[in-house]
CSV table of C-alpha atoms in Angstrom, one decimal:
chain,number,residue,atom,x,y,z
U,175,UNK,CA,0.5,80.4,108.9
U,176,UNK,CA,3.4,77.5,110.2
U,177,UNK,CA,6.6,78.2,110.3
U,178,UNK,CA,9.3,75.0,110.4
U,179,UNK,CA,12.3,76.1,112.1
U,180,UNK,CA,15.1,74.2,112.3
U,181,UNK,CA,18.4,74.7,114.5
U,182,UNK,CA,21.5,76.4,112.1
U,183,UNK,CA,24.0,76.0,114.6
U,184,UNK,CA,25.2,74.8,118.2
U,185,UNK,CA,27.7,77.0,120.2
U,186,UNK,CA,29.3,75.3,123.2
U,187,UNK,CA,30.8,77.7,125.9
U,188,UNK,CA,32.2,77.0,129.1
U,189,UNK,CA,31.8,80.2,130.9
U,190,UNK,CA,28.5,81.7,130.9
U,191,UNK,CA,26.9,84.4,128.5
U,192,UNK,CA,25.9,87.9,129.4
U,193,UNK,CA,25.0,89.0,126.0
U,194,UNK,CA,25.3,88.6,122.3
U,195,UNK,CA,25.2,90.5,119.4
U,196,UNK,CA,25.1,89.3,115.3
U,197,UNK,CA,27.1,92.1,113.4
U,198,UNK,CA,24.5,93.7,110.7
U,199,UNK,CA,27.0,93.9,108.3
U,200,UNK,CA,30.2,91.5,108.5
U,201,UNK,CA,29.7,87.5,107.6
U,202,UNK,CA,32.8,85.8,109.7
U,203,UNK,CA,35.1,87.5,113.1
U,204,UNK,CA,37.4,86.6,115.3
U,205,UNK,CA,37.3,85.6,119.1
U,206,UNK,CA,38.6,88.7,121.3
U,207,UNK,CA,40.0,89.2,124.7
U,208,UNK,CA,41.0,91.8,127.3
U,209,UNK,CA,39.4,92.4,130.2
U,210,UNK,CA,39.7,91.5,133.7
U,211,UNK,CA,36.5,90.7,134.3
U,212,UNK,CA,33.3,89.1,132.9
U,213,UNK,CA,32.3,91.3,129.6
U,214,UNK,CA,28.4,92.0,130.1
U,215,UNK,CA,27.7,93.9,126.4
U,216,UNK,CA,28.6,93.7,123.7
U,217,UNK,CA,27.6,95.5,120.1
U,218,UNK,CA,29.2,95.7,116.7
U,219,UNK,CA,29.3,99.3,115.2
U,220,UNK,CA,26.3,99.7,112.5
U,221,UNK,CA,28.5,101.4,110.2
U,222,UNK,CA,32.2,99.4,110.0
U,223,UNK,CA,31.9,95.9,109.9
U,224,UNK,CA,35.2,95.5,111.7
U,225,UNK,CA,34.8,97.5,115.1
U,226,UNK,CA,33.1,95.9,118.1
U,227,UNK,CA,32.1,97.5,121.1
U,228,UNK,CA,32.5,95.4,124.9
U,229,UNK,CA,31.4,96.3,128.3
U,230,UNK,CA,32.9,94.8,131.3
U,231,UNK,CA,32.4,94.3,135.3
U,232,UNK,CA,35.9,95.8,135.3
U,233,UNK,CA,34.5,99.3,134.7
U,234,UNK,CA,36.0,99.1,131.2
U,235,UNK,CA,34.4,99.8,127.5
U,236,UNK,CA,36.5,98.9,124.8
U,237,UNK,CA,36.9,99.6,120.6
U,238,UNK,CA,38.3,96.7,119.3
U,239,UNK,CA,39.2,96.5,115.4
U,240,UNK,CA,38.9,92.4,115.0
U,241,UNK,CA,41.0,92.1,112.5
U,242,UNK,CA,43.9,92.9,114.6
U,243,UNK,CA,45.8,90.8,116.6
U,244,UNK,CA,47.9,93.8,118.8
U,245,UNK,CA,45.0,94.2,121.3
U,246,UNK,CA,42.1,96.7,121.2
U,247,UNK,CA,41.8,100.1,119.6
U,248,UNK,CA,40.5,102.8,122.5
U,249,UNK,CA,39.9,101.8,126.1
U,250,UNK,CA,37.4,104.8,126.8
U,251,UNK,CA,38.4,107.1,129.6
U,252,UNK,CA,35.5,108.5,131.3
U,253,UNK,CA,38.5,112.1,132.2
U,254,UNK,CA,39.5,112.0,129.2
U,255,UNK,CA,42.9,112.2,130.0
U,256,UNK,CA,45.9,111.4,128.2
U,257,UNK,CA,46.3,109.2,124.8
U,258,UNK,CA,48.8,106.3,125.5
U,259,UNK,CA,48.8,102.7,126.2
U,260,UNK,CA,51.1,102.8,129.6
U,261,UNK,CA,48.1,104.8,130.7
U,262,UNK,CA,45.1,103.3,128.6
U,263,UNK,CA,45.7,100.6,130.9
U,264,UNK,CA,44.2,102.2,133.9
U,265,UNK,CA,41.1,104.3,132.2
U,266,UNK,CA,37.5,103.5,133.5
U,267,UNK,CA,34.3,104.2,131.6
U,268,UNK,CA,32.5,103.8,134.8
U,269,UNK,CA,33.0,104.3,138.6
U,270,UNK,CA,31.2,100.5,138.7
U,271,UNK,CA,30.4,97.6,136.1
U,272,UNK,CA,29.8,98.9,132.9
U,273,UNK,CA,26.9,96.6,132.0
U,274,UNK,CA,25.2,98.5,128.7
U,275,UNK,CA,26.2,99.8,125.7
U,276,UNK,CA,24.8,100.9,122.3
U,277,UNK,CA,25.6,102.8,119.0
U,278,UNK,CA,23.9,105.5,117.9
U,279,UNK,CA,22.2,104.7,114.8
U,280,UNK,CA,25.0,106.3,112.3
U,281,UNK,CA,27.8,104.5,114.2
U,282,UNK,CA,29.2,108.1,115.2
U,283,UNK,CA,28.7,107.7,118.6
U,284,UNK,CA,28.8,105.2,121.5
U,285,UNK,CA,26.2,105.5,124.7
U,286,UNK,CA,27.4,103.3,127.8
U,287,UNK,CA,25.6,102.9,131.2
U,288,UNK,CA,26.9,101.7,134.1
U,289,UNK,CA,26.1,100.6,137.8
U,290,UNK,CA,27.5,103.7,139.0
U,291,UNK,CA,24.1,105.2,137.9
U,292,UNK,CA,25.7,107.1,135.1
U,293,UNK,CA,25.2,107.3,131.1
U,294,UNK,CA,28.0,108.2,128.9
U,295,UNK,CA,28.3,108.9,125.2
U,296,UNK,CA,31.7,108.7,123.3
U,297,UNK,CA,32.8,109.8,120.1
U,298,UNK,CA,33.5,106.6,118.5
U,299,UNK,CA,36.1,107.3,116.1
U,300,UNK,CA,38.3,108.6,119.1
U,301,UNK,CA,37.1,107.6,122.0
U,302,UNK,CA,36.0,111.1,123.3
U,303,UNK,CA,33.9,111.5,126.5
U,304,UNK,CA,31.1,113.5,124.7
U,305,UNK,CA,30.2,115.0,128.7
U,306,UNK,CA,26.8,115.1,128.1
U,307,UNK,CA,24.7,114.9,131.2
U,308,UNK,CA,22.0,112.9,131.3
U,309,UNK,CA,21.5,113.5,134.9
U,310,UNK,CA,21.1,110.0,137.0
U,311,UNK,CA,20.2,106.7,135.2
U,312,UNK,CA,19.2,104.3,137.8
U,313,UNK,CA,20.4,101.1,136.8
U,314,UNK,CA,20.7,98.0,139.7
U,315,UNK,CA,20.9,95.4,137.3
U,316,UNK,CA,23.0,92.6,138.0
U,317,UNK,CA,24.1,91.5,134.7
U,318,UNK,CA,23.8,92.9,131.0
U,319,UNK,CA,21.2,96.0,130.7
U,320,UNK,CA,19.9,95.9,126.7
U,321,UNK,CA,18.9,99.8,125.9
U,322,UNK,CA,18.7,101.1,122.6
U,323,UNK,CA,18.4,104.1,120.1
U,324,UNK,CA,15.5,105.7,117.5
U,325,UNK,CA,16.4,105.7,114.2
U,326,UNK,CA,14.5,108.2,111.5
U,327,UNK,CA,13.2,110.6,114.4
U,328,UNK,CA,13.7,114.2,114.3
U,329,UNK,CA,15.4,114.2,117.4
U,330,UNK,CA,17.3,110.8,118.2
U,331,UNK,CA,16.7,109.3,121.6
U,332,UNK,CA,17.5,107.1,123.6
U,333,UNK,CA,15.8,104.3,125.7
U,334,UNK,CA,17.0,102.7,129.1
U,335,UNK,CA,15.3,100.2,131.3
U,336,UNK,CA,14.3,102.5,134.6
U,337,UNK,CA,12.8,99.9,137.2
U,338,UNK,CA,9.5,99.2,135.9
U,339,UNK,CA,9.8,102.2,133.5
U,340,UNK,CA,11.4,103.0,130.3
U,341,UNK,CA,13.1,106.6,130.2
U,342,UNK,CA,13.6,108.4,126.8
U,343,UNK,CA,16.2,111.0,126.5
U,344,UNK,CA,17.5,112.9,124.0
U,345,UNK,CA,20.8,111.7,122.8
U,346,UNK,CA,22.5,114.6,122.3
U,347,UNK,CA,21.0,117.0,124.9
U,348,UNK,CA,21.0,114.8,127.9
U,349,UNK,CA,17.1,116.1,128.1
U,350,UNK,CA,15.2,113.5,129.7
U,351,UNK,CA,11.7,113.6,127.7
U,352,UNK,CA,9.5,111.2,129.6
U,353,UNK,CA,8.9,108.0,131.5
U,354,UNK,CA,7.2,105.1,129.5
U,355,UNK,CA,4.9,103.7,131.9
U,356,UNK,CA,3.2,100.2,130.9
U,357,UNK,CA,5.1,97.3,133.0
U,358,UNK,CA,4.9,95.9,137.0
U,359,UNK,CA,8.1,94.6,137.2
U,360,UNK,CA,11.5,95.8,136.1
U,361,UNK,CA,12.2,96.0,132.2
U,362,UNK,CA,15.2,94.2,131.2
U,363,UNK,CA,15.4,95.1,127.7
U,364,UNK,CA,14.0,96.7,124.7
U,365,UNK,CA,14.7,97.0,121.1
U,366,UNK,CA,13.8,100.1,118.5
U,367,UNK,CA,12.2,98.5,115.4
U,368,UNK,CA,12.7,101.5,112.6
U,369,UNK,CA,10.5,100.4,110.3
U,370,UNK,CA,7.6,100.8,112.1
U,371,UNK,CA,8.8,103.3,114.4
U,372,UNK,CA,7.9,101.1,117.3
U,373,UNK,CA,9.4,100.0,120.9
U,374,UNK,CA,9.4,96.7,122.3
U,375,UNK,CA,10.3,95.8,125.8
U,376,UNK,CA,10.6,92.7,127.6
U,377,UNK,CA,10.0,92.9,131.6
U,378,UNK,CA,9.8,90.3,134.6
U,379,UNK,CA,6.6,90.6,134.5
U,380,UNK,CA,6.5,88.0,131.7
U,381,UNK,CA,5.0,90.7,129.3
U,382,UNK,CA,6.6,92.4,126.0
U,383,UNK,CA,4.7,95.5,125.4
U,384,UNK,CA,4.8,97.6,121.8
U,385,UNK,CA,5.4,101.3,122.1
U,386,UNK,CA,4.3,103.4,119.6
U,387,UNK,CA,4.6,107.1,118.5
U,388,UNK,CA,1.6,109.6,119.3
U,389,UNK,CA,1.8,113.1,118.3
U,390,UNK,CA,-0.7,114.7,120.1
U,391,UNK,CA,-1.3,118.0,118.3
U,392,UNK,CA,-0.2,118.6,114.4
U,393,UNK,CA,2.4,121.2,114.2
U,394,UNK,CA,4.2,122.9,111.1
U,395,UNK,CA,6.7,121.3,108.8
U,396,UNK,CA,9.2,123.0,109.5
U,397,UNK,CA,9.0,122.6,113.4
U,398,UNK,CA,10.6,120.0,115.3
U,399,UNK,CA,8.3,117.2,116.3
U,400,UNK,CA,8.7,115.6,120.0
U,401,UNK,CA,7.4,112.3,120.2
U,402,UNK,CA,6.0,110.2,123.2
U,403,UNK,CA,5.2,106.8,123.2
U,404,UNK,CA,2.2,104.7,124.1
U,405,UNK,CA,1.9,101.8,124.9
């Protein structure tokens, strides 16, 4: 099999670019700004085609409607402290550069990470610092980190580049279920293909490794099922 691919589209830019994300669901948006700094992730919202998600070195995540011009919707406040745009202006997401962020796979919740070693998820509809602990996520990387959520598990989890590892936690718990073991460098990235149920994650070690489930004992229908993946 050949495949002839041909180039749709050019995009000139004259800063650089951290990250970029094709909405699954709108056709046309708008261009955005707001922070201070460099924005190192960004992610549209899997279930409105209007809200966007932004991370920035400036230790801010944003909710931004696109289709309005008055500025962004929530400016998450790691303290969750008061609602109002005099103070909106000086709430952090992160004690660092918030360099990651993902939606759940329902759109209800937003998961940051950040260089202060932290992972956050929000309540996306308000902006609510969900304080789930997650304990420390290591996280040293310079620019954008690219984690990303199950989709069709029992229990959803989350996975986030960990050095050369991948760690899987659940999303709601904060209970860290393993480390996925596979690369010799530091992973970079990785993306949860639902159709398959598979991983993939790209490393510095020039390899992109496939994860899949492996239950290794059958249990009951009606008990929860905890997955691990191999490589």
């Amino acid at each position: 099999m050949s495949f002839d691919y041909q180039i749709a589209d050019v995009f000139n830019f004259e800063e650089t670019v951290y990250s970029h994300h094709m909405s699954p669901v709108a056709t046309k948006h708008c261009l955005v700004a707001g922070h201070r700094q460099e924005i190192l992730a960004v992610s549209w919202s899997p279930r409105y085609e209007y809200i966007l998600a932004t991370a920035s070195a400036d230790s801010k995540a944003k909710l931004w409607d696109v289709r309005r011009a008055s500025g962004c919707l929530i400016t998450l406040d790691q303290h969750n402290g008061e609602k109002s745009q005099a103070v909106e202006s000086a709430n952090t997401a992160h004690n660092g550069k918030v360099n990651g962020l993902c939606f759940t796979s329902d759109g209800l919740h937003l998961l940051t990470v950040g260089t202060d070693n932290r992972m956050r998820l929000w309540n996306s509809s308000n902006g609510e610092n969900t304080l789930v602990n997650y304990g420390k996520v290591c996280n040293d990387s310079r620019k954008g980190l690219k984690f990303t959520v199950s989709c069709g598990c029992s229990s959803e989890f989350v996975f986030v580049p960990y050095g050369s590892t991948i760690a899987v936690y659940t999303v709601y718990s904060g209970e860290q279920i393993t480390m996925l073991k596979g690369h010799y460098k530091s992973v970079d990235c990785c993306v949860f293909q639902s159709n398959f149920q598979e991983l993939y994650s790209g490393s510095r070690d020039c390899n992109i490794l496939a994860w899949i489930p492996s239950l290794h004992e059958s249990v009951p229908d009606d008990e929860e099922v905890n997955i691990i993946y191999t490589n």
